[in-house]
JSON list of C-alpha atoms in Angstrom, two decimals:
[
{"chain": "A", "resi": 1, "resn": "PHE", "atom": "CA", "xyz": [16.57, -7.44, -36.09]},
{"chain": "A", "resi": 2, "resn": "ASN", "atom": "CA", "xyz": [14.75, -4.12, -36.23]},
{"chain": "A", "resi": 3, "resn": "VAL", "atom": "CA", "xyz": [11.08, -3.21, -36.85]},
{"chain": "A", "resi": 4, "resn": "ALA", "atom": "CA", "xyz": [11.32, 0.53, -37.23]},
{"chain": "A", "resi": 5, "resn": "PRO", "atom": "CA", "xyz": [8.50, 2.18, -39.19]},
{"chain": "A", "resi": 6, "resn": "THR", "atom": "CA", "xyz": [8.30, 6.01, -38.97]},
{"chain": "A", "resi": 7, "resn": "GLY", "atom": "CA", "xyz": [5.72, 8.67, -39.69]},
{"chain": "A", "resi": 8, "resn": "SER", "atom": "CA", "xyz": [2.52, 6.85, -38.84]},
{"chain": "A", "resi": 9, "resn": "THR", "atom": "CA", "xyz": [0.76, 4.60, -36.28]},
{"chain": "A", "resi": 10, "resn": "SER", "atom": "CA", "xyz": [2.18, 1.07, -36.22]},
{"chain": "A", "resi": 11, "resn": "SER", "atom": "CA", "xyz": [0.92, -2.14, -34.64]},
{"chain": "A", "resi": 12, "resn": "ILE", "atom": "CA", "xyz": [1.71, -5.78, -34.21]},
{"chain": "A", "resi": 13, "resn": "LEU", "atom": "CA", "xyz": [-1.52, -7.76, -34.04]},
{"chain": "A", "resi": 14, "resn": "VAL", "atom": "CA", "xyz": [-2.27, -11.40, -33.42]},
{"chain": "A", "resi": 15, "resn": "THR", "atom": "CA", "xyz": [-5.94, -12.47, -33.48]},
{"chain": "A", "resi": 16, "resn": "ALA", "atom": "CA", "xyz": [-6.64, -15.66, -31.54]},
{"chain": "A", "resi": 17, "resn": "SER", "atom": "CA", "xyz": [-9.37, -17.98, -32.80]},
{"chain": "A", "resi": 18, "resn": "ALA", "atom": "CA", "xyz": [-9.35, -20.43, -29.87]},
{"chain": "A", "resi": 19, "resn": "ASP", "atom": "CA", "xyz": [-8.20, -20.87, -26.25]},
{"chain": "A", "resi": 20, "resn": "ALA", "atom": "CA", "xyz": [-4.47, -21.17, -25.53]},
{"chain": "A", "resi": 21, "resn": "GLU", "atom": "CA", "xyz": [-3.47, -19.34, -28.76]},
{"chain": "A", "resi": 22, "resn": "ASP", "atom": "CA", "xyz": [-1.05, -17.17, -26.76]},
{"chain": "A", "resi": 23, "resn": "PHE", "atom": "CA", "xyz": [1.18, -14.35, -28.04]},
{"chain": "A", "resi": 24, "resn": "LEU", "atom": "CA", "xyz": [4.61, -14.53, -26.47]},
{"chain": "A", "resi": 25, "resn": "ILE", "atom": "CA", "xyz": [7.46, -12.03, -26.50]},
{"chain": "A", "resi": 26, "resn": "ASP", "atom": "CA", "xyz": [10.45, -13.85, -25.03]},
{"chain": "A", "resi": 27, "resn": "LEU", "atom": "CA", "xyz": [14.10, -13.09, -24.36]},
{"chain": "A", "resi": 28, "resn": "ALA", "atom": "CA", "xyz": [15.76, -16.50, -24.04]},
{"chain": "A", "resi": 29, "resn": "GLY", "atom": "CA", "xyz": [19.21, -17.28, -22.63]},
{"chain": "A", "resi": 30, "resn": "ALA", "atom": "CA", "xyz": [20.40, -17.07, -19.00]},
{"chain": "A", "resi": 31, "resn": "PHE", "atom": "CA", "xyz": [22.72, -14.13, -19.41]},
{"chain": "A", "resi": 32, "resn": "ASN", "atom": "CA", "xyz": [22.88, -10.57, -18.10]},
{"chain": "A", "resi": 33, "resn": "THR", "atom": "CA", "xyz": [20.41, -9.28, -20.65]},
{"chain": "A", "resi": 34, "resn": "THR", "atom": "CA", "xyz": [17.23, -7.19, -20.50]},
{"chain": "A", "resi": 35, "resn": "LEU", "atom": "CA", "xyz": [13.86, -7.21, -22.23]},
{"chain": "A", "resi": 36, "resn": "ALA", "atom": "CA", "xyz": [12.91, -3.55, -22.38]},
{"chain": "A", "resi": 37, "resn": "LEU", "atom": "CA", "xyz": [9.67, -1.82, -23.38]},
{"chain": "A", "resi": 38, "resn": "ARG", "atom": "CA", "xyz": [10.53, 1.88, -23.81]},
{"chain": "A", "resi": 39, "resn": "SER", "atom": "CA", "xyz": [8.69, 5.00, -24.90]},
{"chain": "A", "resi": 40, "resn": "ALA", "atom": "CA", "xyz": [9.97, 8.52, -25.71]},
{"chain": "A", "resi": 41, "resn": "GLY", "atom": "CA", "xyz": [6.37, 9.76, -25.91]},
{"chain": "A", "resi": 42, "resn": "ASN", "atom": "CA", "xyz": [5.43, 12.77, -23.77]},
{"chain": "A", "resi": 43, "resn": "ALA", "atom": "CA", "xyz": [1.66, 12.06, -23.32]},
{"chain": "A", "resi": 44, "resn": "ALA", "atom": "CA", "xyz": [0.27, 11.21, -19.92]},
{"chain": "A", "resi": 45, "resn": "ASP", "atom": "CA", "xyz": [-0.08, 7.60, -21.14]},
{"chain": "A", "resi": 46, "resn": "ALA", "atom": "CA", "xyz": [3.29, 7.37, -22.92]},
{"chain": "A", "resi": 47, "resn": "LEU", "atom": "CA", "xyz": [3.46, 3.67, -22.06]},
{"chain": "A", "resi": 48, "resn": "THR", "atom": "CA", "xyz": [0.27, 1.69, -21.50]},
{"chain": "A", "resi": 49, "resn": "LEU", "atom": "CA", "xyz": [-0.34, -1.97, -20.53]},
{"chain": "A", "resi": 50, "resn": "THR", "atom": "CA", "xyz": [-4.01, -2.70, -20.86]},
{"chain": "A", "resi": 51, "resn": "THR", "atom": "CA", "xyz": [-6.36, -5.70, -20.76]},
{"chain": "A", "resi": 52, "resn": "THR", "atom": "CA", "xyz": [-9.89, -5.23, -22.11]},
{"chain": "A", "resi": 53, "resn": "ALA", "atom": "CA", "xyz": [-11.38, -8.34, -20.55]},
{"chain": "A", "resi": 54, "resn": "GLY", "atom": "CA", "xyz": [-9.04, -10.51, -18.50]},
{"chain": "A", "resi": 55, "resn": "GLY", "atom": "CA", "xyz": [-6.71, -9.78, -15.62]},
{"chain": "A", "resi": 56, "resn": "MET", "atom": "CA", "xyz": [-2.97, -9.05, -15.45]},
{"chain": "A", "resi": 57, "resn": "ASP", "atom": "CA", "xyz": [-0.22, -10.82, -13.55]},
{"chain": "A", "resi": 58, "resn": "ILE", "atom": "CA", "xyz": [3.24, -9.43, -12.81]},
{"chain": "A", "resi": 59, "resn": "SER", "atom": "CA", "xyz": [5.63, -11.99, -11.33]},
{"chain": "A", "resi": 60, "resn": "VAL", "atom": "CA", "xyz": [9.28, -11.94, -10.39]},
{"chain": "A", "resi": 61, "resn": "THR", "atom": "CA", "xyz": [10.71, -15.39, -9.70]},
{"chain": "A", "resi": 62, "resn": "GLY", "atom": "CA", "xyz": [14.34, -14.51, -9.08]},
{"chain": "A", "resi": 63, "resn": "ASP", "atom": "CA", "xyz": [15.52, -15.14, -5.53]},
{"chain": "A", "resi": 64, "resn": "ALA", "atom": "CA", "xyz": [18.97, -13.59, -5.42]},
{"chain": "A", "resi": 65, "resn": "ALA", "atom": "CA", "xyz": [19.84, -10.21, -3.81]},
{"chain": "A", "resi": 66, "resn": "GLY", "atom": "CA", "xyz": [18.60, -7.37, -6.03]},
{"chain": "A", "resi": 67, "resn": "GLU", "atom": "CA", "xyz": [16.17, -9.52, -8.06]},
{"chain": "A", "resi": 68, "resn": "ASP", "atom": "CA", "xyz": [13.28, -7.44, -6.86]},
{"chain": "A", "resi": 69, "resn": "LEU", "atom": "CA", "xyz": [10.18, -5.89, -8.40]},
{"chain": "A", "resi": 70, "resn": "ASP", "atom": "CA", "xyz": [10.97, -2.17, -8.51]},
{"chain": "A", "resi": 71, "resn": "ILE", "atom": "CA", "xyz": [8.36, 0.42, -9.55]},
{"chain": "A", "resi": 72, "resn": "THR", "atom": "CA", "xyz": [9.91, 3.87, -9.45]},
{"chain": "A", "resi": 73, "resn": "THR", "atom": "CA", "xyz": [8.94, 7.42, -10.34]},
{"chain": "A", "resi": 74, "resn": "VAL", "atom": "CA", "xyz": [11.85, 9.88, -10.52]},
{"chain": "A", "resi": 75, "resn": "GLY", "atom": "CA", "xyz": [10.18, 13.22, -11.27]},
{"chain": "A", "resi": 76, "resn": "ALA", "atom": "CA", "xyz": [9.54, 15.65, -8.38]},
{"chain": "A", "resi": 77, "resn": "ALA", "atom": "CA", "xyz": [5.98, 16.14, -9.60]},
{"chain": "A", "resi": 78, "resn": "THR", "atom": "CA", "xyz": [5.41, 12.51, -10.71]},
{"chain": "A", "resi": 79, "resn": "GLU", "atom": "CA", "xyz": [3.11, 10.69, -8.36]},
{"chain": "A", "resi": 80, "resn": "MET", "atom": "CA", "xyz": [2.61, 6.92, -8.05]},
{"chain": "A", "resi": 81, "resn": "ARG", "atom": "CA", "xyz": [-1.05, 5.97, -7.75]},
{"chain": "A", "resi": 82, "resn": "LEU", "atom": "CA", "xyz": [-2.73, 2.60, -7.13]},
{"chain": "A", "resi": 83, "resn": "THR", "atom": "CA", "xyz": [-6.48, 2.84, -7.91]},
{"chain": "A", "resi": 84, "resn": "SER", "atom": "CA", "xyz": [-9.21, 0.27, -7.77]},
{"chain": "A", "resi": 85, "resn": "ALA", "atom": "CA", "xyz": [-12.91, 0.56, -8.63]},
{"chain": "A", "resi": 86, "resn": "SER", "atom": "CA", "xyz": [-13.61, -2.83, -7.05]},
{"chain": "A", "resi": 87, "resn": "THR", "atom": "CA", "xyz": [-16.28, -3.03, -4.32]},
{"chain": "A", "resi": 88, "resn": "GLU", "atom": "CA", "xyz": [-14.75, -6.12, -2.70]},
{"chain": "A", "resi": 89, "resn": "VAL", "atom": "CA", "xyz": [-13.39, -6.00, 0.86]},
{"chain": "A", "resi": 90, "resn": "ASP", "atom": "CA", "xyz": [-9.87, -6.51, -0.54]},
{"chain": "A", "resi": 91, "resn": "ALA", "atom": "CA", "xyz": [-10.18, -4.07, -3.43]},
{"chain": "A", "resi": 92, "resn": "ILE", "atom": "CA", "xyz": [-6.52, -3.18, -2.87]},
{"chain": "A", "resi": 93, "resn": "ARG", "atom": "CA", "xyz": [-4.47, -5.77, -0.99]},
{"chain": "A", "resi": 94, "resn": "ILE", "atom": "CA", "xyz": [-0.82, -5.49, 0.04]},
{"chain": "A", "resi": 95, "resn": "ASN", "atom": "CA", "xyz": [0.31, -8.84, 1.37]},
{"chain": "A", "resi": 96, "resn": "ALA", "atom": "CA", "xyz": [3.73, -9.93, 2.67]},
{"chain": "A", "resi": 97, "resn": "SER", "atom": "CA", "xyz": [3.31, -13.62, 3.38]},
{"chain": "A", "resi": 98, "resn": "ALA", "atom": "CA", "xyz": [6.55, -14.04, 5.25]},
{"chain": "A", "resi": 99, "resn": "GLY", "atom": "CA", "xyz": [8.51, -10.76, 5.61]},
{"chain": "A", "resi": 100, "resn": "GLY", "atom": "CA", "xyz": [7.57, -7.32, 6.82]},
{"chain": "A", "resi": 101, "resn": "PHE", "atom": "CA", "xyz": [6.76, -4.10, 5.04]},
{"chain": "A", "resi": 102, "resn": "ASP", "atom": "CA", "xyz": [7.70, -0.40, 5.28]},
{"chain": "A", "resi": 103, "resn": "PHE", "atom": "CA", "xyz": [5.71, 2.71, 4.45]},
{"chain": "A", "resi": 104, "resn": "ASP", "atom": "CA", "xyz": [7.93, 5.75, 4.51]},
{"chain": "A", "resi": 105, "resn": "SER", "atom": "CA", "xyz": [7.34, 9.37, 3.58]},
{"chain": "A", "resi": 106, "resn": "ALA", "atom": "CA", "xyz": [9.38, 12.55, 4.17]},
{"chain": "A", "resi": 107, "resn": "ASN", "atom": "CA", "xyz": [9.11, 16.32, 4.16]},
{"chain": "A", "resi": 108, "resn": "THR", "atom": "CA", "xyz": [5.32, 16.55, 3.85]},
{"chain": "A", "resi": 109, "resn": "THR", "atom": "CA", "xyz": [2.02, 15.78, 5.56]},
{"chain": "A", "resi": 110, "resn": "SER", "atom": "CA", "xyz": [0.88, 12.16, 5.19]},
{"chain": "A", "resi": 111, "resn": "THR", "atom": "CA", "xyz": [-2.57, 10.74, 5.69]},
{"chain": "A", "resi": 112, "resn": "ILE", "atom": "CA", "xyz": [-4.22, 7.29, 5.72]},
{"chain": "A", "resi": 113, "resn": "THR", "atom": "CA", "xyz": [-8.00, 7.76, 5.46]},
{"chain": "A", "resi": 114, "resn": "HIS", "atom": "CA", "xyz": [-10.93, 5.35, 5.36]},
{"chain": "A", "resi": 115, "resn": "THR", "atom": "CA", "xyz": [-14.31, 6.74, 4.54]},
{"chain": "A", "resi": 116, "resn": "ALA", "atom": "CA", "xyz": [-17.27, 4.69, 5.83]},
{"chain": "A", "resi": 117, "resn": "ASN", "atom": "CA", "xyz": [-20.65, 4.78, 4.10]},
{"chain": "A", "resi": 118, "resn": "GLY", "atom": "CA", "xyz": [-22.53, 2.53, 6.49]},
{"chain": "A", "resi": 119, "resn": "ALA", "atom": "CA", "xyz": [-22.63, 0.93, 9.95]},
{"chain": "A", "resi": 120, "resn": "ALA", "atom": "CA", "xyz": [-19.79, -1.57, 10.75]},
{"chain": "A", "resi": 121, "resn": "ASP", "atom": "CA", "xyz": [-17.49, -0.10, 8.06]},
{"chain": "A", "resi": 122, "resn": "ASP", "atom": "CA", "xyz": [-14.66, -0.29, 10.60]},
{"chain": "A", "resi": 123, "resn": "PHE", "atom": "CA", "xyz": [-10.97, 0.60, 10.05]},
{"chain": "A", "resi": 124, "resn": "THR", "atom": "CA", "xyz": [-8.75, -1.81, 11.98]},
{"chain": "A", "resi": 125, "resn": "ILE", "atom": "CA", "xyz": [-5.05, -1.71, 12.69]},
{"chain": "A", "resi": 126, "resn": "ALA", "atom": "CA", "xyz": [-4.18, -5.06, 14.24]},
{"chain": "A", "resi": 127, "resn": "LEU", "atom": "CA", "xyz": [-1.16, -7.02, 15.38]},
{"chain": "A", "resi": 128, "resn": "ALA", "atom": "CA", "xyz": [-2.03, -10.74, 15.18]},
{"chain": "A", "resi": 129, "resn": "GLY", "atom": "CA", "xyz": [-0.20, -13.66, 16.76]},
{"chain": "A", "resi": 130, "resn": "ALA", "atom": "CA", "xyz": [0.06, -14.55, 20.44]},
{"chain": "A", "resi": 131, "resn": "PHE", "atom": "CA", "xyz": [3.76, -13.76, 20.92]},
{"chain": "A", "resi": 132, "resn": "ASN", "atom": "CA", "xyz": [5.85, -11.25, 22.83]},
{"chain": "A", "resi": 133, "resn": "SER", "atom": "CA", "xyz": [5.29, -8.48, 20.27]},
{"chain": "A", "resi": 134, "resn": "SER", "atom": "CA", "xyz": [3.83, -4.95, 20.43]},
{"chain": "A", "resi": 135, "resn": "LEU", "atom": "CA", "xyz": [1.65, -2.59, 18.41]},
{"chain": "A", "resi": 136, "resn": "ILE", "atom": "CA", "xyz": [3.48, 0.74, 18.70]},
{"chain": "A", "resi": 137, "resn": "LEU", "atom": "CA", "xyz": [2.27, 4.24, 17.82]},
{"chain": "A", "resi": 138, "resn": "SER", "atom": "CA", "xyz": [5.30, 6.51, 18.08]},
{"chain": "A", "resi": 139, "resn": "SER", "atom": "CA", "xyz": [5.98, 10.20, 17.55]},
{"chain": "A", "resi": 140, "resn": "THR", "atom": "CA", "xyz": [9.18, 12.28, 17.82]},
{"chain": "A", "resi": 141, "resn": "GLY", "atom": "CA", "xyz": [7.25, 15.54, 17.33]},
{"chain": "A", "resi": 142, "resn": "THR", "atom": "CA", "xyz": [7.99, 18.33, 19.71]},
{"chain": "A", "resi": 143, "resn": "ALA", "atom": "CA", "xyz": [4.55, 20.00, 19.91]},
{"chain": "A", "resi": 144, "resn": "ALA", "atom": "CA", "xyz": [2.29, 19.73, 22.93]},
{"chain": "A", "resi": 145, "resn": "ASP", "atom": "CA", "xyz": [0.06, 17.43, 20.87]},
{"chain": "A", "resi": 146, "resn": "ALA", "atom": "CA", "xyz": [2.82, 15.31, 19.37]},
{"chain": "A", "resi": 147, "resn": "LEU", "atom": "CA", "xyz": [0.62, 12.22, 19.51]},
{"chain": "A", "resi": 148, "resn": "GLN", "atom": "CA", "xyz": [-3.15, 12.60, 19.28]},
{"chain": "A", "resi": 149, "resn": "ILE", "atom": "CA", "xyz": [-6.03, 10.06, 19.55]},
{"chain": "A", "resi": 150, "resn": "THR", "atom": "CA", "xyz": [-9.14, 12.03, 18.67]},
{"chain": "A", "resi": 151, "resn": "THR", "atom": "CA", "xyz": [-12.82, 11.41, 17.90]},
{"chain": "A", "resi": 152, "resn": "THR", "atom": "CA", "xyz": [-15.03, 14.11, 16.48]},
{"chain": "A", "resi": 153, "resn": "ALA", "atom": "CA", "xyz": [-18.37, 12.44, 17.28]},
{"chain": "A", "resi": 154, "resn": "GLY", "atom": "CA", "xyz": [-18.20, 9.08, 19.11]},
{"chain": "A", "resi": 155, "resn": "GLY", "atom": "CA", "xyz": [-16.38, 8.04, 22.28]},
{"chain": "A", "resi": 156, "resn": "ILE", "atom": "CA", "xyz": [-13.10, 6.23, 23.02]},
{"chain": "A", "resi": 157, "resn": "ASP", "atom": "CA", "xyz": [-12.74, 2.87, 24.82]},
{"chain": "A", "resi": 158, "resn": "ILE", "atom": "CA", "xyz": [-9.43, 1.65, 26.19]},
{"chain": "A", "resi": 159, "resn": "THR", "atom": "CA", "xyz": [-9.69, -2.01, 27.18]},
{"chain": "A", "resi": 160, "resn": "THR", "atom": "CA", "xyz": [-7.22, -4.71, 28.26]},
{"chain": "A", "resi": 161, "resn": "THR", "atom": "CA", "xyz": [-8.34, -8.26, 28.83]},
{"chain": "A", "resi": 162, "resn": "GLY", "atom": "CA", "xyz": [-5.06, -9.76, 30.07]},
{"chain": "A", "resi": 163, "resn": "ALA", "atom": "CA", "xyz": [-5.30, -10.99, 33.68]},
{"chain": "A", "resi": 164, "resn": "ALA", "atom": "CA", "xyz": [-1.70, -12.00, 34.38]},
{"chain": "A", "resi": 165, "resn": "ALA", "atom": "CA", "xyz": [0.73, -10.07, 36.52]},
{"chain": "A", "resi": 166, "resn": "GLY", "atom": "CA", "xyz": [2.02, -7.01, 34.63]},
{"chain": "A", "resi": 167, "resn": "GLU", "atom": "CA", "xyz": [-0.79, -7.06, 32.06]},
{"chain": "A", "resi": 168, "resn": "ASP", "atom": "CA", "xyz": [-1.90, -3.62, 33.22]},
{"chain": "A", "resi": 169, "resn": "ILE", "atom": "CA", "xyz": [-2.68, -0.26, 31.71]},
{"chain": "A", "resi": 170, "resn": "ASP", "atom": "CA", "xyz": [0.32, 1.99, 32.45]},
{"chain": "A", "resi": 171, "resn": "ILE", "atom": "CA", "xyz": [0.30, 5.74, 31.83]},
{"chain": "A", "resi": 172, "resn": "SER", "atom": "CA", "xyz": [3.67, 7.39, 32.56]},
{"chain": "A", "resi": 173, "resn": "THR", "atom": "CA", "xyz": [4.94, 10.91, 32.00]},
{"chain": "A", "resi": 174, "resn": "ASP", "atom": "CA", "xyz": [7.83, 13.15, 33.07]},
{"chain": "A", "resi": 175, "resn": "ALA", "atom": "CA", "xyz": [5.34, 16.02, 33.03]},
{"chain": "A", "resi": 176, "resn": "SER", "atom": "CA", "xyz": [1.71, 16.28, 34.28]},
{"chain": "A", "resi": 177, "resn": "ILE", "atom": "CA", "xyz": [-1.30, 14.08, 33.67]},
{"chain": "A", "resi": 178, "resn": "ASN", "atom": "CA", "xyz": [-4.43, 16.15, 33.02]},
{"chain": "A", "resi": 179, "resn": "LEU", "atom": "CA", "xyz": [-7.88, 14.49, 32.89]},
{"chain": "A", "resi": 180, "resn": "THR", "atom": "CA", "xyz": [-10.66, 16.92, 31.98]},
{"chain": "A", "resi": 181, "resn": "ALA", "atom": "CA", "xyz": [-14.42, 16.23, 31.51]},
{"chain": "A", "resi": 182, "resn": "THR", "atom": "CA", "xyz": [-16.97, 18.86, 30.54]},
{"chain": "A", "resi": 183, "resn": "GLU", "atom": "CA", "xyz": [-20.07, 16.66, 30.79]},
{"chain": "A", "resi": 184, "resn": "ASN", "atom": "CA", "xyz": [-22.48, 18.05, 33.42]},
{"chain": "A", "resi": 185, "resn": "VAL", "atom": "CA", "xyz": [-23.33, 14.80, 35.19]},
{"chain": "A", "resi": 186, "resn": "ALA", "atom": "CA", "xyz": [-22.41, 13.46, 38.64]},
{"chain": "A", "resi": 187, "resn": "GLN", "atom": "CA", "xyz": [-19.89, 10.92, 37.41]},
{"chain": "A", "resi": 188, "resn": "ALA", "atom": "CA", "xyz": [-18.29, 13.05, 34.72]}
]
């Protein structure tokens, strides 16, 4: 069937008068078919999914190869933005409960920034789980400062609490190790 009005604004409206009076759009039948919402509009909000009071759930229950949740932008100047005005500690949460995750970027500068507005607003990168695993910061850059750990105001602490053989702090290089202090005190 077709619902195809032209020349004016159109709407499909269902007004609930009690709980559980849901409005369903279903495609039934386990075949290679697609339920598609499409827009040829050229406004910034050409396709909008909005709730004015409740939340929104997007779920994919398929478990075969390729039955993923794909969100893709294809334009060279089309960004993908996740924005939250929540003040909760998990205002945006990315959670893989069993597998891993990848963040990849190419051909540009990339930044992860946390802006604190009070004491103890820490930014933590942690590897949890007492197994033979490592937290690795790696760079293939060729500059003299290919990997930097920098503070602009506070200090830096490097601490290891392991006491077994081999649980040391090892600093190795094929070049030189330069330690410089400019503080004018006896133990600088």
